[in-house]
XYZ file of C-alpha atoms in Angstrom:
210
model
C 0.159 0.045 0.089
C 0.902 3.449 -0.826
C 0.386 6.059 2.052
C 0.442 9.559 1.271
C 0.257 12.178 4.282
C -1.870 15.149 3.694
C -2.043 18.037 6.141
C -3.548 17.377 9.735
C -5.302 14.219 10.227
C -5.967 13.184 6.653
C -4.015 10.223 4.814
C -4.632 8.722 1.307
C -4.205 5.038 0.787
C -3.513 3.541 -2.711
C -3.270 0.060 -3.969
C -4.126 -1.687 -7.273
C -5.414 1.694 -8.724
C -7.740 2.268 -6.018
C -7.715 5.026 -3.412
C -8.967 5.323 0.087
C -9.091 8.599 2.126
C -9.432 9.131 5.550
C -10.459 12.293 7.444
C -10.366 14.942 4.935
C -11.117 17.893 7.347
C -10.945 21.762 7.311
C -7.281 21.706 8.016
C -6.446 19.653 5.107
C -5.740 20.626 1.547
C -9.010 21.638 -0.590
C -8.354 18.743 -2.955
C -7.331 16.137 -0.403
C -10.426 13.956 -1.061
C -10.483 14.144 -4.776
C -9.874 11.068 -6.679
C -10.948 8.951 -3.813
C -13.167 5.683 -4.522
C -13.902 5.417 -0.833
C -13.762 7.840 2.042
C -13.673 7.112 5.820
C -14.531 9.624 8.735
C -13.728 9.269 12.140
C -16.079 11.940 13.701
C -17.983 15.076 13.406
C -15.260 17.701 14.320
C -14.489 20.064 11.525
C -10.585 19.212 11.440
C -11.954 15.427 10.573
C -15.117 16.306 8.799
C -15.494 18.848 5.983
C -18.835 18.423 4.199
C -17.683 20.654 1.070
C -14.482 18.321 0.671
C -16.541 15.220 1.094
C -19.274 16.441 -1.310
C -16.734 17.452 -4.085
C -15.214 13.923 -3.822
C -18.527 12.236 -4.351
C -19.577 14.629 -7.187
C -16.313 14.138 -8.990
C -16.644 10.366 -8.959
C -20.190 9.047 -8.965
C -19.174 5.591 -7.877
C -17.336 6.795 -4.515
C -18.828 5.936 -1.231
C -18.271 7.022 2.363
C -18.216 5.081 5.693
C -18.648 6.820 8.768
C -20.594 6.965 12.215
C -23.966 8.303 12.536
C -23.597 11.847 13.287
C -21.737 12.422 9.972
C -23.839 10.190 7.779
C -27.019 12.227 8.825
C -25.512 15.266 7.653
C -24.641 14.210 4.082
C -26.623 10.981 3.285
C -29.766 12.765 1.839
C -27.719 14.116 -1.145
C -26.085 10.890 -1.963
C -28.682 8.205 -1.447
C -27.156 4.422 -1.011
C -23.504 5.961 -1.013
C -23.256 6.847 2.613
C -22.798 3.804 5.046
C -23.186 4.199 8.989
C -20.784 2.186 10.796
C -19.813 1.462 14.513
C -17.513 -0.542 16.731
C -17.109 -3.957 15.775
C -18.264 -3.705 12.261
C -16.283 -4.944 9.401
C -16.743 -4.195 5.484
C -14.897 -3.648 2.238
C -14.369 -0.361 0.790
C -12.864 0.037 -2.774
C -11.063 -3.239 -2.269
C -9.742 -2.417 1.194
C -10.647 -4.635 4.118
C -11.861 -2.302 6.976
C -12.424 -3.035 10.817
C -14.009 -0.170 12.990
C -12.602 0.000 16.384
C -13.506 2.443 19.270
C -16.627 4.426 20.426
C -15.987 7.546 21.866
C -13.755 10.687 21.484
C -10.999 11.549 24.031
C -11.771 13.401 27.006
C -11.127 17.013 26.184
C -12.362 18.601 29.370
C -14.793 17.107 31.944
C -17.277 19.783 31.158
C -17.464 18.948 27.429
C -19.646 16.120 26.594
C -17.819 13.262 24.717
C -19.086 12.551 21.071
C -18.779 9.200 19.210
C -15.367 8.593 17.384
C -14.365 5.377 15.610
C -11.019 4.138 14.321
C -10.423 2.258 11.111
C -7.893 -0.666 10.843
C -7.205 -0.977 6.831
C -6.195 -4.323 5.631
C -5.499 -5.397 9.187
C -2.188 -3.313 9.116
C -2.932 0.540 9.011
C -4.712 2.156 11.939
C -6.074 5.353 12.098
C -7.673 6.184 15.321
C -9.464 9.576 15.075
C -9.524 11.460 18.141
C -8.958 8.783 20.793
C -6.263 6.536 22.024
C -8.059 3.375 20.856
C -6.180 0.106 21.094
C -7.613 -2.450 18.612
C -7.968 -6.234 19.667
C -5.724 -6.845 16.645
C -1.866 -6.358 15.966
C -1.234 -3.052 14.156
C 1.718 -2.671 11.812
C 1.508 1.007 11.048
C -0.057 3.229 13.536
C -1.215 6.701 12.448
C -0.264 8.562 15.637
C -2.160 11.652 16.808
C 0.817 13.682 18.178
C -0.888 17.089 19.110
C -4.259 17.948 20.205
C -6.245 19.689 22.873
C -7.121 16.370 24.432
C -3.748 14.771 24.742
C -0.185 15.268 26.199
C 3.114 13.835 25.051
C 3.397 11.438 27.861
C -0.090 9.753 26.466
C 1.149 9.842 23.244
C 4.200 7.934 24.079
C 2.262 5.274 26.379
C -0.077 4.800 23.532
C 2.547 3.721 21.306
C 3.914 1.384 23.969
C 0.359 -0.272 24.508
C -0.362 -0.663 20.769
C 3.180 -1.916 19.713
C 3.107 -1.146 15.989
C 6.109 -1.919 13.851
C 6.145 1.750 13.199
C 4.110 4.785 13.710
C 3.729 8.078 11.503
C 2.455 11.325 12.994
C -0.884 12.616 12.151
C -2.979 15.407 13.959
C -0.099 17.616 13.834
C -1.377 21.073 12.161
C -1.144 22.746 15.507
C 2.301 21.341 16.481
C 4.792 24.226 15.762
C 8.130 23.453 13.854
C 9.940 24.473 17.261
C 8.265 21.712 18.779
C 8.790 19.032 16.193
C 12.237 17.961 17.238
C 11.121 17.546 20.762
C 8.348 15.540 19.782
C 10.486 13.278 17.380
C 13.063 12.696 19.815
C 10.943 11.945 22.984
C 8.453 9.651 20.815
C 11.424 8.029 19.151
C 13.373 7.437 22.184
C 10.553 6.253 24.613
C 7.749 4.999 22.516
C 9.790 1.411 21.715
C 8.866 1.520 18.020
C 10.060 3.007 14.641
C 8.697 6.646 14.725
C 8.604 8.860 11.914
C 6.776 11.891 10.261
C 5.955 12.517 6.629
C 5.437 16.245 5.460
C 2.054 16.774 3.717
C 2.270 15.579 0.188
C 5.023 12.958 0.878
C 4.511 9.141 0.716
C 5.811 5.943 1.884
C 5.105 2.104 1.287
C 3.575 0.354 4.248
């Protein structure tokens, strides 16, 4: 699989001429979802879910479909009947030739006074895991963890412990739009030295094979 990092929490996965896009939100490039055969959205927050980007992708490719949780599906399904699928924890499906398992139920705690919303993570082809805004540990080995490194709901000790608990073969940073260039070397060093796995980051637009 070819993995291409887009800005913030969005990634593109490509294999056998098919493209799967995860979480093309408002911090992501305007064209991040274009060309997708399938799209996955983890939750409703605007840095992960941008209705305009999803609509553009579905209109550009009449065969494209979306898999997401109910709160997102309800906002876009009427415009694209039969092409928006609601999923939840424990579900498994095939999207554009990729096998996907759904793990997790709730967004991480931002503050006790803020109600928690639904959040799901996606394990693609039993290999690449995107947790959305949660530190969900799938009940399945993970080869490549897409690691949320900077958010209002986490701190670096939690990120390091999450890597240790999941024990992936490698971890690539996502959820990093709020991380300044001054902080990146600190995060790189501490996660790399303490996480116990191969840790790296890709600049938006760069790709790797996974």
